Short mmCIF file of C-alpha atoms in Angstrom, two decimals:
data_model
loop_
_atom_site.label_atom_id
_atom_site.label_comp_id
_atom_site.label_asym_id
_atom_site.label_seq_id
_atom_site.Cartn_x
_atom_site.Cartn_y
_atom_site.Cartn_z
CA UNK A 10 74.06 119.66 89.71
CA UNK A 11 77.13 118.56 87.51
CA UNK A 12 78.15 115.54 88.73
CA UNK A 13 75.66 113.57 89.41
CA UNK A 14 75.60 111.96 85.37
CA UNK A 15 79.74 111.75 85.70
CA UNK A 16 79.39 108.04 87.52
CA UNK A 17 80.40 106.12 84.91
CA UNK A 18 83.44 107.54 84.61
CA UNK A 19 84.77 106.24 88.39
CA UNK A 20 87.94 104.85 86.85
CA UNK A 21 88.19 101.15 88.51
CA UNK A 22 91.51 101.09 87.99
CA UNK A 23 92.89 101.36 91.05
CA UNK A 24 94.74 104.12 91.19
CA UNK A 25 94.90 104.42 94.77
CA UNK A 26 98.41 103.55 95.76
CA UNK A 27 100.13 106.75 96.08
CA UNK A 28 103.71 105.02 94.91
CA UNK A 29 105.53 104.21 92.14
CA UNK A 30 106.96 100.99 92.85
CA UNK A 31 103.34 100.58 93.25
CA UNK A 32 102.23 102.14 90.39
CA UNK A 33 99.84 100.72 87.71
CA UNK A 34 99.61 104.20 86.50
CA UNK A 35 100.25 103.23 83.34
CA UNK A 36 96.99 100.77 83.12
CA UNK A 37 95.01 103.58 84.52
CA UNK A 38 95.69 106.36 81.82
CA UNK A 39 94.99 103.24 79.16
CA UNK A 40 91.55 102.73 80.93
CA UNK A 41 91.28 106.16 80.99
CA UNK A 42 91.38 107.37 77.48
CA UNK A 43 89.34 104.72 76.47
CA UNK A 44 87.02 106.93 78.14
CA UNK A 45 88.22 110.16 76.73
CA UNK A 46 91.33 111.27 75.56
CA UNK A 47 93.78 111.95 77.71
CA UNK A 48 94.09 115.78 78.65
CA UNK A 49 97.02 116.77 78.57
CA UNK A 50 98.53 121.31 79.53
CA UNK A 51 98.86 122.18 76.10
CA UNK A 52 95.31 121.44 75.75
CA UNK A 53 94.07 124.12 78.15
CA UNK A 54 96.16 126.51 76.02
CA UNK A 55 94.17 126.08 72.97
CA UNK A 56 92.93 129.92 72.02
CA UNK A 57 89.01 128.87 71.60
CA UNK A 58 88.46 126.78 74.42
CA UNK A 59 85.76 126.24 76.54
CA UNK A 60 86.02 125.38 80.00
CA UNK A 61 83.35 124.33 82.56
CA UNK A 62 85.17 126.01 84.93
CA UNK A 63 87.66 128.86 83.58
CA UNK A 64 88.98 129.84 87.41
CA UNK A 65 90.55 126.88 87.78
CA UNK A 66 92.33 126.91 84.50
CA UNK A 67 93.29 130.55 85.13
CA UNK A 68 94.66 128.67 88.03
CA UNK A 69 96.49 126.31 87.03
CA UNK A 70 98.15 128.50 83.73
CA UNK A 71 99.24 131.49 85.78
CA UNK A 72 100.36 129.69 88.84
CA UNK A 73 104.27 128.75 88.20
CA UNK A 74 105.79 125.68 89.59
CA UNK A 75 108.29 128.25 91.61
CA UNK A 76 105.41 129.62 93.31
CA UNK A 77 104.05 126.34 94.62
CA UNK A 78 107.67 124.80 95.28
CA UNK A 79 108.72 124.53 98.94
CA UNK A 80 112.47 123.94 100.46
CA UNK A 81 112.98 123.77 104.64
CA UNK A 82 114.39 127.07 105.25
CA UNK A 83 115.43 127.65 101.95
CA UNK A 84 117.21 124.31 101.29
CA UNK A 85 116.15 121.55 100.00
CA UNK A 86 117.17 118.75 101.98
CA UNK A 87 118.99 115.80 99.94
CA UNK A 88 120.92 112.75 101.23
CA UNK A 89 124.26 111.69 99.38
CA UNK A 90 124.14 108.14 97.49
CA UNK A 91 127.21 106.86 99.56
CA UNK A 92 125.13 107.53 103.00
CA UNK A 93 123.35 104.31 104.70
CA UNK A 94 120.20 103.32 105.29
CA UNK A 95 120.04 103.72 108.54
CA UNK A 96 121.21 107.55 108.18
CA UNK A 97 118.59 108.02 105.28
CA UNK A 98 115.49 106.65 107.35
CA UNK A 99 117.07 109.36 110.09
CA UNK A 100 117.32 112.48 107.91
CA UNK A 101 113.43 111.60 106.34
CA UNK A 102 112.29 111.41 110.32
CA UNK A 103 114.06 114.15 111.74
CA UNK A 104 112.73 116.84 108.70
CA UNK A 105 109.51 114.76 108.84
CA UNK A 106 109.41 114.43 104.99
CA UNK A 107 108.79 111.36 102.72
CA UNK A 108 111.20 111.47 100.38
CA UNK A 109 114.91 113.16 99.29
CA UNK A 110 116.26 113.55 96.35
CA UNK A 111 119.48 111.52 96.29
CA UNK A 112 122.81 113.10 94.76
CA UNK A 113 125.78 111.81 93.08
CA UNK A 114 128.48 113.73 94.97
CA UNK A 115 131.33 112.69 92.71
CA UNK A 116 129.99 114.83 89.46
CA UNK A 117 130.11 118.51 89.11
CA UNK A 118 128.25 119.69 89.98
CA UNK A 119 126.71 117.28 92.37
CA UNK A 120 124.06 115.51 89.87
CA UNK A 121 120.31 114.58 91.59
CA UNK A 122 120.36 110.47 90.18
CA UNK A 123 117.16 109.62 91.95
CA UNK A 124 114.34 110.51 94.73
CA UNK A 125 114.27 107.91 98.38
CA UNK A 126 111.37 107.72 100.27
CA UNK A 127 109.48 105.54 102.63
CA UNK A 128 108.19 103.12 99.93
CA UNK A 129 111.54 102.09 99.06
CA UNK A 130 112.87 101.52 102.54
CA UNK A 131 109.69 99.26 103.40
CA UNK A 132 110.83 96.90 100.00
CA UNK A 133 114.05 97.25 101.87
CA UNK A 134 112.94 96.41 105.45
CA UNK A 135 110.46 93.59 104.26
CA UNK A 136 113.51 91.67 102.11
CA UNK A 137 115.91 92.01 105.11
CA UNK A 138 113.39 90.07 107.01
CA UNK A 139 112.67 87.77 103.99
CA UNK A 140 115.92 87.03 104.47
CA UNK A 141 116.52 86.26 107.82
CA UNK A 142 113.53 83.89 107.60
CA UNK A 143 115.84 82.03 105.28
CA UNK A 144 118.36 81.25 107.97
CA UNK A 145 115.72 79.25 109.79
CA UNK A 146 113.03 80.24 112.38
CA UNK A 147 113.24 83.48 113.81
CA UNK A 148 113.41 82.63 117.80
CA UNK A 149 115.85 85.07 119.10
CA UNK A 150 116.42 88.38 119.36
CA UNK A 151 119.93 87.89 118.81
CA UNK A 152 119.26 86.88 114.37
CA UNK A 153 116.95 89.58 113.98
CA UNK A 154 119.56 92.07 115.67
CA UNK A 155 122.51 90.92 113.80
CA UNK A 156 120.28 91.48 110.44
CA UNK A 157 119.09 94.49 111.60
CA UNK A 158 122.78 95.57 110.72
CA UNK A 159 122.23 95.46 106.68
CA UNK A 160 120.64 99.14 107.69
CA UNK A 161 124.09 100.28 108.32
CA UNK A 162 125.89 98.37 105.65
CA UNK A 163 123.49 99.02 102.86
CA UNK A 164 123.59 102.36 100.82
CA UNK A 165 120.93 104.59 99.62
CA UNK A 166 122.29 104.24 96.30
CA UNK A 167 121.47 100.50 96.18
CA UNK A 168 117.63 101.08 97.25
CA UNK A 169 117.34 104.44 95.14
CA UNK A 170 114.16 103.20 92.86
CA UNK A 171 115.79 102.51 89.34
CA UNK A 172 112.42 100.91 88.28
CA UNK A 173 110.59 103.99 87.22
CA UNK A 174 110.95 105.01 83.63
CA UNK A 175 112.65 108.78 83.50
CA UNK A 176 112.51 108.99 87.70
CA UNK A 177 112.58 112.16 88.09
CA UNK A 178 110.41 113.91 86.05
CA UNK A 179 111.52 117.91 87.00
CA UNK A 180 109.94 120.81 86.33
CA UNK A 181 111.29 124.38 85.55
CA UNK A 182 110.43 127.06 87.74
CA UNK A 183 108.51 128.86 85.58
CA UNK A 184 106.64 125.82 83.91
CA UNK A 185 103.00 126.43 84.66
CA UNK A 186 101.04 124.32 87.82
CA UNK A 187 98.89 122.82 84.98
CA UNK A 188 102.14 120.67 84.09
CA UNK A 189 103.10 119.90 87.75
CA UNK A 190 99.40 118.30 88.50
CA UNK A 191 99.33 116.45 85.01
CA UNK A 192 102.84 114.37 86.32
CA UNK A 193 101.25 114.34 90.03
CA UNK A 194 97.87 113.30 89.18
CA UNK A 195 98.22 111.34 86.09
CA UNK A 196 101.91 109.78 86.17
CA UNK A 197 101.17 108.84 90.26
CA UNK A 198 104.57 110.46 91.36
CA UNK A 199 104.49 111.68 94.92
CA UNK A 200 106.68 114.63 94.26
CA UNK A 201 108.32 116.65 91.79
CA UNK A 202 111.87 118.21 91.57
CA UNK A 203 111.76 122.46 90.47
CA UNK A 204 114.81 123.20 88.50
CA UNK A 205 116.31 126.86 87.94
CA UNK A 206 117.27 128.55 84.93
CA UNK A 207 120.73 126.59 85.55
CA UNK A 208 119.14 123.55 85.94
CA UNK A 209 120.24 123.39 89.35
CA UNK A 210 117.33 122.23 92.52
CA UNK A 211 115.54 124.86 93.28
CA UNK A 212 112.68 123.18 95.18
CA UNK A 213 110.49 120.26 95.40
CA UNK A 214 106.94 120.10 94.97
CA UNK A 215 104.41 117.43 96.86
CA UNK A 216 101.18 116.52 96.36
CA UNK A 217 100.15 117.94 99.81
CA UNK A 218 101.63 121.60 98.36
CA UNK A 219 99.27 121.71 95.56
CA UNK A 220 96.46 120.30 97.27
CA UNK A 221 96.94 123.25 100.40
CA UNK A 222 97.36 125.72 97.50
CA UNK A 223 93.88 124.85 96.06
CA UNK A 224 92.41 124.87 99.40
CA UNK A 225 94.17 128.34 100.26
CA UNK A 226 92.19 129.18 96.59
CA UNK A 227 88.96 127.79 97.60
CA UNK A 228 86.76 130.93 97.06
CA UNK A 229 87.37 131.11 93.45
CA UNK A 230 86.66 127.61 93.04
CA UNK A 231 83.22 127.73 93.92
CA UNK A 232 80.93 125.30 92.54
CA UNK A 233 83.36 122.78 92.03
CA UNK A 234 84.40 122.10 95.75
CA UNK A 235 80.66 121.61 96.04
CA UNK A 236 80.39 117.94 94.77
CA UNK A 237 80.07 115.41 97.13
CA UNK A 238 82.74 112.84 97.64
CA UNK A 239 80.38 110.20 96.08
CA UNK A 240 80.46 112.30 92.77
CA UNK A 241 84.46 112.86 92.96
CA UNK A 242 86.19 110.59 90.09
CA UNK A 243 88.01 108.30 92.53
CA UNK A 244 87.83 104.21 91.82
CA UNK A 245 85.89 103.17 94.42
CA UNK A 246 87.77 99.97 95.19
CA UNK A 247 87.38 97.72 98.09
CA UNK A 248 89.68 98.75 101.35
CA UNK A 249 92.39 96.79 102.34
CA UNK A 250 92.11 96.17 106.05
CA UNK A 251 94.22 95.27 109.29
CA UNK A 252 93.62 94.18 112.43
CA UNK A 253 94.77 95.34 115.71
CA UNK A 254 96.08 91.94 116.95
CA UNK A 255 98.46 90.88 113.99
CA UNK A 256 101.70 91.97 113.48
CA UNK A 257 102.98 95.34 112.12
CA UNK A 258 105.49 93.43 109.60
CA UNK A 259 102.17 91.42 108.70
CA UNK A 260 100.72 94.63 107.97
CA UNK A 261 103.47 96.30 105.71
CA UNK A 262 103.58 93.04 103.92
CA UNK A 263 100.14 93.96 103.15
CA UNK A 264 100.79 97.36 101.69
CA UNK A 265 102.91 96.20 99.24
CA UNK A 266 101.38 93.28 98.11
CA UNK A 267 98.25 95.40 97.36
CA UNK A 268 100.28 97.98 96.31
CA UNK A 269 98.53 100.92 98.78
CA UNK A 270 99.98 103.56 101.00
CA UNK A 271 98.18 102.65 103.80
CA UNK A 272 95.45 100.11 105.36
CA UNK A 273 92.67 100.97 106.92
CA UNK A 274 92.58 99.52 111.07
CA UNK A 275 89.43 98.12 112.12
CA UNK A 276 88.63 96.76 115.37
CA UNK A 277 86.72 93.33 115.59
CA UNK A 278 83.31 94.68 114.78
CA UNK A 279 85.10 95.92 111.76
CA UNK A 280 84.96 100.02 112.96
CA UNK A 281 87.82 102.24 111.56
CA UNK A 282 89.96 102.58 114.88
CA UNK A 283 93.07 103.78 112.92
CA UNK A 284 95.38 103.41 110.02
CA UNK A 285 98.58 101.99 109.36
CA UNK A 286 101.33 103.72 106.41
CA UNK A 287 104.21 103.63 104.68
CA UNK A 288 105.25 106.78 106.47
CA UNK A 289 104.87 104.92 109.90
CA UNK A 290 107.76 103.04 109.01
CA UNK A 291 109.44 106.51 110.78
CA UNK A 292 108.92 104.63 114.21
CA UNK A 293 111.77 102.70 113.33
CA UNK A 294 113.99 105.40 112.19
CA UNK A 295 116.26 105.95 115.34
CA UNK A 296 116.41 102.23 116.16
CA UNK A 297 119.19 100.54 115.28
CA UNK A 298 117.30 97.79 116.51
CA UNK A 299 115.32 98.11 113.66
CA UNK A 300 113.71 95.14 112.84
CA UNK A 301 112.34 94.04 116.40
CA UNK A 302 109.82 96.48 115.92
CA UNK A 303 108.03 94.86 112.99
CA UNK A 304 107.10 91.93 115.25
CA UNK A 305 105.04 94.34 117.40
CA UNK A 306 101.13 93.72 117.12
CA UNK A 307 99.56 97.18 115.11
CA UNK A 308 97.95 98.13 117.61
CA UNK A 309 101.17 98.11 119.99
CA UNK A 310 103.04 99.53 116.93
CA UNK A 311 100.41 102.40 116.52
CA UNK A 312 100.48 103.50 120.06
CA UNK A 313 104.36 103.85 119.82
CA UNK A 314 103.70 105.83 116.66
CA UNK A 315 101.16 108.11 118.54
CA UNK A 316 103.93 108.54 121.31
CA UNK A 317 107.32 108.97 119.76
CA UNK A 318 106.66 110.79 116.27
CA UNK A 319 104.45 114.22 115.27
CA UNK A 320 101.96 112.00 112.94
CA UNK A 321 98.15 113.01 113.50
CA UNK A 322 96.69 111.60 116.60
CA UNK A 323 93.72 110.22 115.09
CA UNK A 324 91.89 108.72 112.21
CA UNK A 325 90.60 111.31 109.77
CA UNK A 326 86.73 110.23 108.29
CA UNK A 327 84.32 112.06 106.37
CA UNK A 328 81.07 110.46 104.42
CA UNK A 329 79.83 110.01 101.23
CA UNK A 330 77.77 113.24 101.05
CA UNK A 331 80.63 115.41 102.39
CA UNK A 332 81.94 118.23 99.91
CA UNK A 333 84.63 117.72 98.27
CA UNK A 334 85.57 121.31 100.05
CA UNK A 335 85.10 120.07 103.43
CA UNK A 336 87.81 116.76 102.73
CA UNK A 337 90.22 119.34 101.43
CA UNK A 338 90.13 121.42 104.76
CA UNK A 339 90.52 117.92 106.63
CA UNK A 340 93.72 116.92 105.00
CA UNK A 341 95.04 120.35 105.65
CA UNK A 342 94.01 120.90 108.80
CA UNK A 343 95.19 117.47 110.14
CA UNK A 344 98.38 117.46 107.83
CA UNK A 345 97.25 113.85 106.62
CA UNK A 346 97.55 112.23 103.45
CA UNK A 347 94.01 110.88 103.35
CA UNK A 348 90.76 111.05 104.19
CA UNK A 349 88.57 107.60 104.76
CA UNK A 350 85.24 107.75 103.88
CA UNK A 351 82.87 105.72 106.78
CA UNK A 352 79.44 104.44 106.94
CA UNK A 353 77.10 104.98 110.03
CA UNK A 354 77.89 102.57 111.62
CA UNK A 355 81.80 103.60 111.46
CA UNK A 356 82.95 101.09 108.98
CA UNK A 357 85.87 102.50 106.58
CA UNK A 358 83.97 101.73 103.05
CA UNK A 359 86.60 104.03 100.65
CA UNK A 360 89.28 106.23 100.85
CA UNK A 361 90.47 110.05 99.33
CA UNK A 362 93.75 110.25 98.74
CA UNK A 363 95.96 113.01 97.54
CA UNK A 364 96.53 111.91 94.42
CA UNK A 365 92.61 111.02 94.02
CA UNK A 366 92.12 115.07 95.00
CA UNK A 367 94.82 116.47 92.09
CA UNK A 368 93.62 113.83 89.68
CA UNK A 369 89.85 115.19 90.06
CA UNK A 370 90.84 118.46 89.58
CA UNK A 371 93.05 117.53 86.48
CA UNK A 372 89.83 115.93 85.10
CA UNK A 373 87.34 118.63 86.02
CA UNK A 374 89.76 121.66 84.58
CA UNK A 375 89.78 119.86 81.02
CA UNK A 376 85.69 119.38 81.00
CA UNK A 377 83.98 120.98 78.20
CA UNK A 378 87.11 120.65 75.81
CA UNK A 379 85.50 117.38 74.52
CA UNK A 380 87.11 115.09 76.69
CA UNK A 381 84.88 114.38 79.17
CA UNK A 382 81.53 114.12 78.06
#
């Protein structure tokens, strides 16, 4: 009964990308504290508050960072800044992660200078071929396999994003969850680095950690799992489509001009069939060949995807009067990283990302302090 008066808050500010090359961040949190101020942990501290819904603040105060943190088998993988490319697109596909923090091997001790992930290797990928273009029409193989070789030449430490402003953005172990999902939700970074008590890496946190946790919490969230997707405060901009018959590279070119994580694939009645994302980029991983690949058409490109790597097998959908609840349990059950939303007749008309999720729950925990009306 809530929600329904929260729709002019949708923030239309397009918040969607889940990256930080991509991220206009920075124009959303302006937008956004025009509408209220901007809520911020310390705020939920405040000894006479009020809270629309106290659980979830319990939740996210006595929840550490520690306890949220995950490392494969105890250790969290990171690739050294002298390693390639090539072996960097490898060690993400292999561990099936996004991202690794990179480390400067020559301090001591070794000193974490930046985090890789799929984004940056696509800005990598997409200027190689850029390039090549340069040299005159792409007709043979023979170009675009010679290029294809600035994979193994390249370092990590020359596509490590320096763009962001403080990169890394790490937590203590003890800090409180509250402080995790204000730099996931608000500051649109994909993942955050745990420190110890030494200030040595003790874990890294994603957004699909926190967004399992809540959903492993759902009981004491009640009510607030109950809204329907329509009332969740998510921009609801227009989706950026491709279509089965052009070509993958097309496609990525796409995702970073509109700065998104990943299009939405419609067939040529314009039905969701599938989606293309940054983390497909994997299919190219063992390839040294690595650039032949973008010429494929998407839907050539997807079915390779389907065959060689572990992502989903198909195209998670829910609709407009779905609970928010029921989108959480998709992207945990299916391990994906977003949920479209479709009309009747199939057509994608919206999308709920991860970050959307944590950013809604940022928003909701800090109602009834005065922020939100």
């Amino acid at each position: 009964e809530m929600s329904h008066h929260h729709h002019h808050h949708r923030h239309h500010s397009g918040h969607h990308h889940d990256h930080k090359h991509y991220s206009d961040y920075e124009n959303k949190s302006e937008e956004v504290s025009q509408q209220f101020r901007r809520p911020s942990t310390s705020d939920f501290l405040a000894p006479d508050a009020k809270f629309r819904f106290p659980e979830l603040v319990k939740l996210l105060l006595n929840t550490s960072a520690s306890a949220v943190a995950s490392a494969h088998n105890g250790e969290v993988i990171t690739i050294k800044d002298s390693e390639t490319v090539a072996h960097c697109l490898d060690v993400l596909s292999k561990n099936n992660i996004s991202s690794a923090p990179v480390i400067d091997v020559h301090q001591n001790p070794p000193r974490i200078i930046g985090m890789v992930d799929y984004a940056d290797i696509v800005e990598f990928a997409v200027q190689v071929v850029e390039d090549t273009r340069q040299l005159g029409p792409v007709t043979d193989y023979q170009t675009i396999l010679e290029q294809s070789e600035r994979f193994i030449t390249t370092k990590v430490i020359d596509i490590v994003d320096s763009s962001r402003i403080d990169p890394l953005r790490p937590v203590m172990g003890k800090d409180p969850l509250a402080k995790v999902i204000e730099l996931l939700g608000l500051n649109g970074l994909h993942r955050i680095v745990v420190l110890n008590d030494e200030h040595m890496l003790d874990g890294i946190i994603t957004q699909s950690a926190v967004i399992s946790f809540f959903a492993n919490h759902h009981q004491i969230l009640g009510s607030l799992l109950n809204n329907t997707v329509e009332a969740l405060m998510i921009p609801n901009l227009p989706v950026v489509t491709a279509r089965l018959n052009e070509s993958a590279l097309h496609a990525f070119k796409r995702l970073r001009s509109n700065k998104v994580s990943a299009l939405a694939v419609v067939n040529s009645v314009g039905e969701l069939v599938g989606n293309i994302s940054l983390r497909d980029l994997r299919l190219i991983a063992p390839e040294v060949s690595i650039l032949p690949r973008l010429y494929l058409s998407v839907s050539e490109f997807l079915s390779r995807v389907k065959r060689e790597t572990s992502a989903p097998q198909h195209t998670v959908v829910c609709t407009k009067d779905d609970t928010f609840l029921t989108v959480l349990q998709k992207i945990c059950a299916n391990r994906v990283h977003r949920v479209w939303i479709v009309d009747s007749a199939r057509r994608p008309v919206g999308v709920v990302s991860l970050p959307d999720c944590l950013w809604d729950f940022f928003v909701r925990a800090s109602e009834s302090l005065g922020f939100v009306d």
